């Protein structure tokens, strides 16, 4: 099997934008929908006793893109080559500080055209499951250690912007088999043999390739071998585990003092929990993926919980910006009611 060819490429920008090509009759045209994603130096959600972290292999300011492949189909999705799975590698370095890590779920960004005619569409009952694999960055995925189930129908029904649907795969917790090495998350896609059944995942260009795929010969290949491209796919595992316990004294770390629970929120409610050495003013800002501020509030706080009322917010990904005047952190919050 010869190296595959990318039909289209795009240039990265300084904000998160979603670019996608139209059908094969107009492949020389692209349209972009730009969405501001607030940059942050921290996406972890850590406390002194337990850790929760959302992993991401591309920068917050990266350009998420959909690439067409061959005469029709997609590089990170169903295509003429009848690829079976698209996988993303997460090295142990992406969750340093967390011991006994467990995957609680995986957030995946799927492309769906606003008209519903292209992208992730097809027979509602067709499975699009996500598998967590053992393996390494040299040989690729090896042993499947757990599965989250979904279908084209459940993904298509998820809420999102006009071009991207963030679908949250969840179910039983899946322990990472070799936490000192890393793990893969992999989406099983329709293999292209049935017309109209398609799943497509957004991707970003990166300097260190983390994307893999299973070909129709049931063997795994990295994207450098397959496409001569270095990519990372929009798969964001949410993992939990244990942190090294550290005392919070006068020189406390706001990142360790604060947590947001439950996350994801399935009831329309969540709480900022924490403990500080002295009472202080805490400002809370909720921002959506369009960069719009949904909530601004100030709270006098020392120990306990700050409630977040989320009933009026749609399902999706939000950012909680928390500041005490001298330190500021940003946390990702998923709402999946």
Short mmCIF file of C-alpha atoms in Angstrom, two decimals:
data_model
loop_
_atom_site.label_atom_id
_atom_site.label_comp_id
_atom_site.label_asym_id
_atom_site.label_seq_id
_atom_site.Cartn_x
_atom_site.Cartn_y
_atom_site.Cartn_z
CA UNK A 1 0.00 0.00 0.00
CA UNK A 2 1.54 3.28 -1.11
CA UNK A 3 1.64 6.40 0.97
CA UNK A 4 -1.68 8.19 1.03
CA UNK A 5 -2.05 11.72 -0.23
CA UNK A 6 -3.70 14.71 1.42
CA UNK A 7 -6.06 16.49 -0.90
CA UNK A 8 -6.01 19.79 0.97
CA UNK A 9 -3.86 21.62 3.48
CA UNK A 10 -4.44 24.79 5.44
CA UNK A 11 -2.27 27.28 7.28
CA UNK A 12 -2.45 27.56 11.06
CA UNK A 13 -3.78 30.75 12.60
CA UNK A 14 -3.49 32.26 16.04
CA UNK A 15 -6.98 31.18 17.07
CA UNK A 16 -8.84 27.92 17.02
CA UNK A 17 -10.61 27.76 13.67
CA UNK A 18 -12.51 25.00 11.96
CA UNK A 19 -11.70 24.64 8.27
CA UNK A 20 -13.29 22.07 6.02
CA UNK A 21 -13.43 21.31 2.31
CA UNK A 22 -16.68 20.88 0.42
CA UNK A 23 -17.63 17.87 -1.70
CA UNK A 24 -15.41 16.56 -4.46
CA UNK A 25 -17.03 18.76 -7.11
CA UNK A 26 -15.58 21.90 -5.50
CA UNK A 27 -12.46 20.64 -3.74
CA UNK A 28 -10.52 23.79 -4.57
CA UNK A 29 -12.71 25.79 -2.21
CA UNK A 30 -12.60 25.91 1.56
CA UNK A 31 -14.70 27.73 4.05
CA UNK A 32 -13.57 28.58 7.58
CA UNK A 33 -15.58 29.09 10.70
CA UNK A 34 -13.46 30.76 13.34
CA UNK A 35 -14.08 30.15 17.02
CA UNK A 36 -12.10 31.85 19.78
CA UNK A 37 -10.74 29.48 22.41
CA UNK A 38 -9.19 31.24 25.41
CA UNK A 39 -5.55 30.32 25.83
CA UNK A 40 -4.51 29.01 29.24
CA UNK A 41 -1.34 27.91 30.93
CA UNK A 42 -3.20 25.20 32.86
CA UNK A 43 -5.94 22.79 31.91
CA UNK A 44 -5.47 20.48 34.89
CA UNK A 45 -7.99 20.05 37.65
CA UNK A 46 -5.92 19.05 40.67
CA UNK A 47 -6.48 18.97 44.39
CA UNK A 48 -4.13 17.87 47.16
CA UNK A 49 -5.67 14.40 47.48
CA UNK A 50 -6.99 13.46 44.05
CA UNK A 51 -6.27 14.57 40.52
CA UNK A 52 -8.46 15.03 37.49
CA UNK A 53 -6.93 16.12 34.22
CA UNK A 54 -8.12 16.69 30.64
CA UNK A 55 -5.36 15.71 28.21
CA UNK A 56 -4.76 17.46 24.90
CA UNK A 57 -1.87 16.94 22.45
CA UNK A 58 -2.30 20.24 20.58
CA UNK A 59 -1.99 23.81 21.82
CA UNK A 60 -5.09 25.78 22.88
CA UNK A 61 -4.33 28.21 20.03
CA UNK A 62 -4.01 25.47 17.40
CA UNK A 63 -6.08 25.37 14.21
CA UNK A 64 -8.44 22.41 14.12
CA UNK A 65 -8.98 21.24 10.55
CA UNK A 66 -10.76 18.64 8.45
CA UNK A 67 -8.68 17.28 5.55
CA UNK A 68 -10.21 15.58 2.53
CA UNK A 69 -8.49 12.45 1.17
CA UNK A 70 -8.57 10.79 -2.24
CA UNK A 71 -11.53 11.33 -4.55
CA UNK A 72 -13.82 11.50 -1.54
CA UNK A 73 -13.60 10.82 2.16
CA UNK A 74 -11.40 12.22 4.91
CA UNK A 75 -7.89 11.78 6.30
CA UNK A 76 -9.14 11.54 9.90
CA UNK A 77 -12.31 9.68 9.05
CA UNK A 78 -14.04 7.40 6.58
CA UNK A 79 -12.25 7.34 3.21
CA UNK A 80 -11.54 5.41 -0.02
CA UNK A 81 -8.79 3.43 1.71
CA UNK A 82 -11.35 1.76 4.02
CA UNK A 83 -9.42 2.66 7.17
CA UNK A 84 -10.94 1.01 10.25
CA UNK A 85 -9.82 3.13 13.23
CA UNK A 86 -8.20 6.49 14.00
CA UNK A 87 -6.10 6.59 17.19
CA UNK A 88 -4.35 9.20 19.31
CA UNK A 89 -1.27 8.50 21.47
CA UNK A 90 -0.92 9.97 24.98
CA UNK A 91 2.53 9.62 26.50
CA UNK A 92 3.00 9.33 30.26
CA UNK A 93 4.47 12.85 30.19
CA UNK A 94 0.96 14.22 29.49
CA UNK A 95 -0.26 13.21 32.95
CA UNK A 96 2.78 13.62 35.16
CA UNK A 97 1.91 14.02 38.82
CA UNK A 98 -1.03 11.58 38.59
CA UNK A 99 -0.49 8.04 39.85
CA UNK A 100 -2.82 5.09 39.20
CA UNK A 101 -4.47 6.98 36.31
CA UNK A 102 -7.91 5.92 35.11
CA UNK A 103 -9.72 7.07 31.95
CA UNK A 104 -13.17 8.36 32.93
CA UNK A 105 -14.18 9.31 29.41
CA UNK A 106 -12.96 10.87 26.18
CA UNK A 107 -14.22 14.05 24.51
CA UNK A 108 -13.98 13.83 20.69
CA UNK A 109 -14.50 16.69 18.23
CA UNK A 110 -16.44 15.45 15.19
CA UNK A 111 -17.06 17.41 12.01
CA UNK A 112 -20.71 17.73 10.97
CA UNK A 113 -21.75 20.11 8.19
CA UNK A 114 -24.53 22.47 9.34
CA UNK A 115 -26.77 21.09 6.58
CA UNK A 116 -26.34 17.57 7.96
CA UNK A 117 -25.34 16.26 4.54
CA UNK A 118 -21.57 15.86 5.03
CA UNK A 119 -19.19 14.88 7.78
CA UNK A 120 -20.38 12.60 10.58
CA UNK A 121 -23.64 11.33 9.10
CA UNK A 122 -25.28 8.07 8.08
CA UNK A 123 -27.31 5.17 9.40
CA UNK A 124 -28.09 5.97 13.07
CA UNK A 125 -27.39 2.43 14.28
CA UNK A 126 -23.88 2.16 12.79
CA UNK A 127 -21.37 1.79 15.69
CA UNK A 128 -18.68 4.43 16.22
CA UNK A 129 -17.11 3.04 19.38
CA UNK A 130 -14.04 4.36 21.18
CA UNK A 131 -11.41 1.89 22.40
CA UNK A 132 -8.61 2.51 24.90
CA UNK A 133 -5.44 0.60 23.96
CA UNK A 134 -2.20 -0.31 25.62
CA UNK A 135 0.85 0.30 23.43
CA UNK A 136 3.72 2.68 22.79
CA UNK A 137 4.74 5.50 20.47
CA UNK A 138 7.01 3.25 18.39
CA UNK A 139 4.81 0.22 17.66
CA UNK A 140 1.35 1.73 18.02
CA UNK A 141 -1.72 0.32 19.79
CA UNK A 142 -1.54 -3.26 21.02
CA UNK A 143 -4.05 -4.66 23.54
CA UNK A 144 -7.54 -3.20 23.94
CA UNK A 145 -8.19 -2.52 27.64
CA UNK A 146 -11.67 -0.99 27.49
CA UNK A 147 -14.43 0.31 25.19
CA UNK A 148 -16.98 3.14 25.22
CA UNK A 149 -19.91 2.62 22.85
CA UNK A 150 -21.63 5.11 20.55
CA UNK A 151 -23.40 5.20 17.17
CA UNK A 152 -23.66 7.65 14.30
CA UNK A 153 -27.09 8.48 15.65
CA UNK A 154 -25.98 9.35 19.19
CA UNK A 155 -23.09 11.45 17.89
CA UNK A 156 -25.29 13.28 15.37
CA UNK A 157 -27.76 14.07 18.16
CA UNK A 158 -25.08 15.74 20.32
CA UNK A 159 -25.10 19.51 20.49
CA UNK A 160 -22.29 21.62 19.08
CA UNK A 161 -21.45 24.65 16.96
CA UNK A 162 -22.42 24.78 13.31
CA UNK A 163 -19.36 22.74 12.27
CA UNK A 164 -18.09 20.80 15.27
CA UNK A 165 -19.82 18.38 17.62
CA UNK A 166 -18.06 17.58 20.89
CA UNK A 167 -19.19 14.07 21.80
CA UNK A 168 -18.32 12.73 25.24
CA UNK A 169 -17.63 8.99 25.37
CA UNK A 170 -18.18 7.69 28.88
CA UNK A 171 -19.17 4.58 30.81
CA UNK A 172 -17.10 2.29 33.02
CA UNK A 173 -13.75 3.68 34.18
CA UNK A 174 -10.79 2.20 32.29
CA UNK A 175 -7.46 1.84 34.17
CA UNK A 176 -4.39 2.71 32.09
CA UNK A 177 -2.51 -0.57 31.69
CA UNK A 178 1.05 0.83 31.65
CA UNK A 179 0.83 4.28 33.27
CA UNK A 180 4.59 4.83 33.09
CA UNK A 181 4.45 4.44 29.27
CA UNK A 182 1.14 5.84 28.00
CA UNK A 183 -2.01 4.79 26.18
CA UNK A 184 -4.06 5.25 23.00
CA UNK A 185 -7.65 6.33 22.43
CA UNK A 186 -9.09 5.09 19.14
CA UNK A 187 -12.37 5.72 17.31
CA UNK A 188 -13.79 2.93 15.17
CA UNK A 189 -15.06 4.58 11.98
CA UNK A 190 -17.30 3.24 9.20
CA UNK A 191 -14.84 1.68 6.75
CA UNK A 192 -16.14 3.30 3.56
CA UNK A 193 -17.76 0.19 2.08
CA UNK A 194 -21.26 1.53 2.75
CA UNK A 195 -22.05 4.78 0.94
CA UNK A 196 -23.27 7.55 3.23
CA UNK A 197 -21.93 6.18 6.53
CA UNK A 198 -19.15 8.55 7.58
CA UNK A 199 -17.41 9.65 10.77
CA UNK A 200 -14.89 12.51 10.69
CA UNK A 201 -12.62 13.80 13.47
CA UNK A 202 -11.00 17.23 13.58
CA UNK A 203 -7.20 17.35 13.69
CA UNK A 204 -4.35 19.82 14.16
CA UNK A 205 -0.90 20.01 12.61
CA UNK A 206 1.80 19.43 15.24
CA UNK A 207 5.59 19.07 15.35
CA UNK A 208 5.49 15.67 17.09
CA UNK A 209 3.02 13.28 15.47
CA UNK A 210 0.59 11.53 17.83
CA UNK A 211 -1.94 10.24 15.27
CA UNK A 212 -2.22 6.59 14.20
CA UNK A 213 -4.68 4.57 12.13
CA UNK A 214 -5.65 0.97 11.48
CA UNK A 215 -5.73 0.10 7.79
CA UNK A 216 -8.01 -2.44 6.13
CA UNK A 217 -5.20 -5.01 6.57
CA UNK A 218 -5.77 -4.72 10.37
CA UNK A 219 -2.27 -3.32 10.95
CA UNK A 220 -1.46 -0.01 12.64
CA UNK A 221 0.47 2.83 10.96
CA UNK A 222 1.45 6.26 12.20
CA UNK A 223 0.43 9.31 10.15
CA UNK A 224 3.99 10.05 9.06
CA UNK A 225 4.08 6.64 7.38
CA UNK A 226 0.52 6.88 6.06
CA UNK A 227 0.18 10.49 5.01
CA UNK A 228 3.65 12.03 5.38
CA UNK A 229 2.04 14.39 7.89
CA UNK A 230 2.39 15.11 11.61
CA UNK A 231 -1.03 15.44 13.21
CA UNK A 232 -2.92 15.29 16.47
CA UNK A 233 -6.63 14.45 16.52
CA UNK A 234 -9.27 16.16 18.63
CA UNK A 235 -9.50 13.44 21.28
CA UNK A 236 -9.36 14.70 24.88
CA UNK A 237 -9.27 11.97 27.55
CA UNK A 238 -10.45 12.86 31.06
CA UNK A 239 -8.39 10.92 33.58
CA UNK A 240 -8.34 10.73 37.37
CA UNK A 241 -5.90 9.28 39.88
CA UNK A 242 -3.90 10.17 42.95
CA UNK A 243 -1.69 13.20 43.47
CA UNK A 244 1.30 13.59 45.70
CA UNK A 245 -0.13 15.26 48.80
CA UNK A 246 1.40 18.63 49.56
CA UNK A 247 0.60 21.01 52.38
CA UNK A 248 -1.10 24.25 51.49
CA UNK A 249 0.49 26.98 53.56
CA UNK A 250 0.76 30.71 53.17
CA UNK A 251 2.46 30.26 49.80
CA UNK A 252 -0.29 28.02 48.46
CA UNK A 253 -0.78 27.11 44.82
CA UNK A 254 -4.20 28.17 43.53
CA UNK A 255 -4.09 25.32 41.03
CA UNK A 256 -3.87 22.80 43.88
CA UNK A 257 -6.30 24.62 46.17
CA UNK A 258 -9.22 24.55 43.72
CA UNK A 259 -11.26 21.78 42.10
CA UNK A 260 -14.48 21.66 40.04
CA UNK A 261 -16.91 18.82 40.70
CA UNK A 262 -18.65 17.02 39.11
CA UNK A 263 -16.87 17.36 35.79
CA UNK A 264 -18.46 16.52 33.40
CA UNK A 265 -21.70 17.88 34.86
CA UNK A 266 -24.69 15.72 33.96
CA UNK A 267 -27.27 17.48 36.16
CA UNK A 268 -26.86 21.16 35.30
CA UNK A 269 -24.98 21.84 38.52
CA UNK A 270 -21.32 21.95 39.50
CA UNK A 271 -19.29 23.27 42.43
CA UNK A 272 -15.94 24.95 42.89
CA UNK A 273 -14.43 23.32 45.95
CA UNK A 274 -11.31 24.33 47.82
CA UNK A 275 -9.51 25.35 50.96
CA UNK A 276 -7.34 28.42 51.60
CA UNK A 277 -5.22 29.44 54.60
CA UNK A 278 -7.16 32.73 54.89
CA UNK A 279 -10.48 34.06 53.59
CA UNK A 280 -10.15 35.94 50.32
CA UNK A 281 -12.03 37.26 47.29
CA UNK A 282 -12.41 34.72 44.48
CA UNK A 283 -13.61 35.87 41.06
CA UNK A 284 -15.24 33.32 38.74
CA UNK A 285 -15.80 33.76 35.01
CA UNK A 286 -17.47 31.20 32.69
CA UNK A 287 -16.55 31.52 29.00
CA UNK A 288 -17.90 29.50 26.06
CA UNK A 289 -16.01 28.34 22.96
CA UNK A 290 -17.02 31.52 21.13
CA UNK A 291 -15.08 33.53 23.69
CA UNK A 292 -18.31 34.94 25.15
CA UNK A 293 -18.53 35.53 28.90
CA UNK A 294 -21.53 33.67 30.32
CA UNK A 295 -21.05 34.51 33.99
CA UNK A 296 -18.99 36.89 36.13
CA UNK A 297 -19.17 36.62 39.91
CA UNK A 298 -17.19 37.49 43.04
CA UNK A 299 -17.22 35.35 46.19
CA UNK A 300 -15.70 35.74 49.65
CA UNK A 301 -14.23 32.31 50.26
CA UNK A 302 -11.99 30.27 52.54
CA UNK A 303 -13.16 26.65 52.73
CA UNK A 304 -16.18 24.91 51.23
CA UNK A 305 -18.04 25.13 47.92
CA UNK A 306 -19.07 27.80 45.43
CA UNK A 307 -22.14 26.61 43.45
CA UNK A 308 -22.25 27.07 39.67
CA UNK A 309 -25.74 27.22 38.17
CA UNK A 310 -25.54 25.64 34.72
CA UNK A 311 -29.19 24.82 33.96
CA UNK A 312 -29.43 27.46 31.23
CA UNK A 313 -26.23 26.39 29.45
CA UNK A 314 -26.26 24.05 26.46
CA UNK A 315 -24.21 20.87 26.41
CA UNK A 316 -20.62 21.49 25.39
CA UNK A 317 -17.23 22.68 26.57
CA UNK A 318 -16.77 25.79 28.71
CA UNK A 319 -13.83 27.43 30.48
CA UNK A 320 -13.95 28.46 34.15
CA UNK A 321 -11.47 31.28 34.83
CA UNK A 322 -10.74 31.62 38.56
CA UNK A 323 -8.66 34.38 40.15
CA UNK A 324 -7.81 35.57 43.65
CA UNK A 325 -6.13 38.77 42.45
CA UNK A 326 -2.59 37.44 42.46
CA UNK A 327 -3.04 34.06 40.74
CA UNK A 328 -5.30 33.02 37.88
CA UNK A 329 -6.12 29.56 36.54
CA UNK A 330 -8.41 28.25 33.80
CA UNK A 331 -10.26 24.95 33.95
CA UNK A 332 -12.19 23.14 31.26
CA UNK A 333 -15.75 22.18 32.25
CA UNK A 334 -17.87 19.75 30.23
CA UNK A 335 -21.67 19.93 30.41
CA UNK A 336 -23.42 16.76 29.24
CA UNK A 337 -26.99 16.89 30.59
#
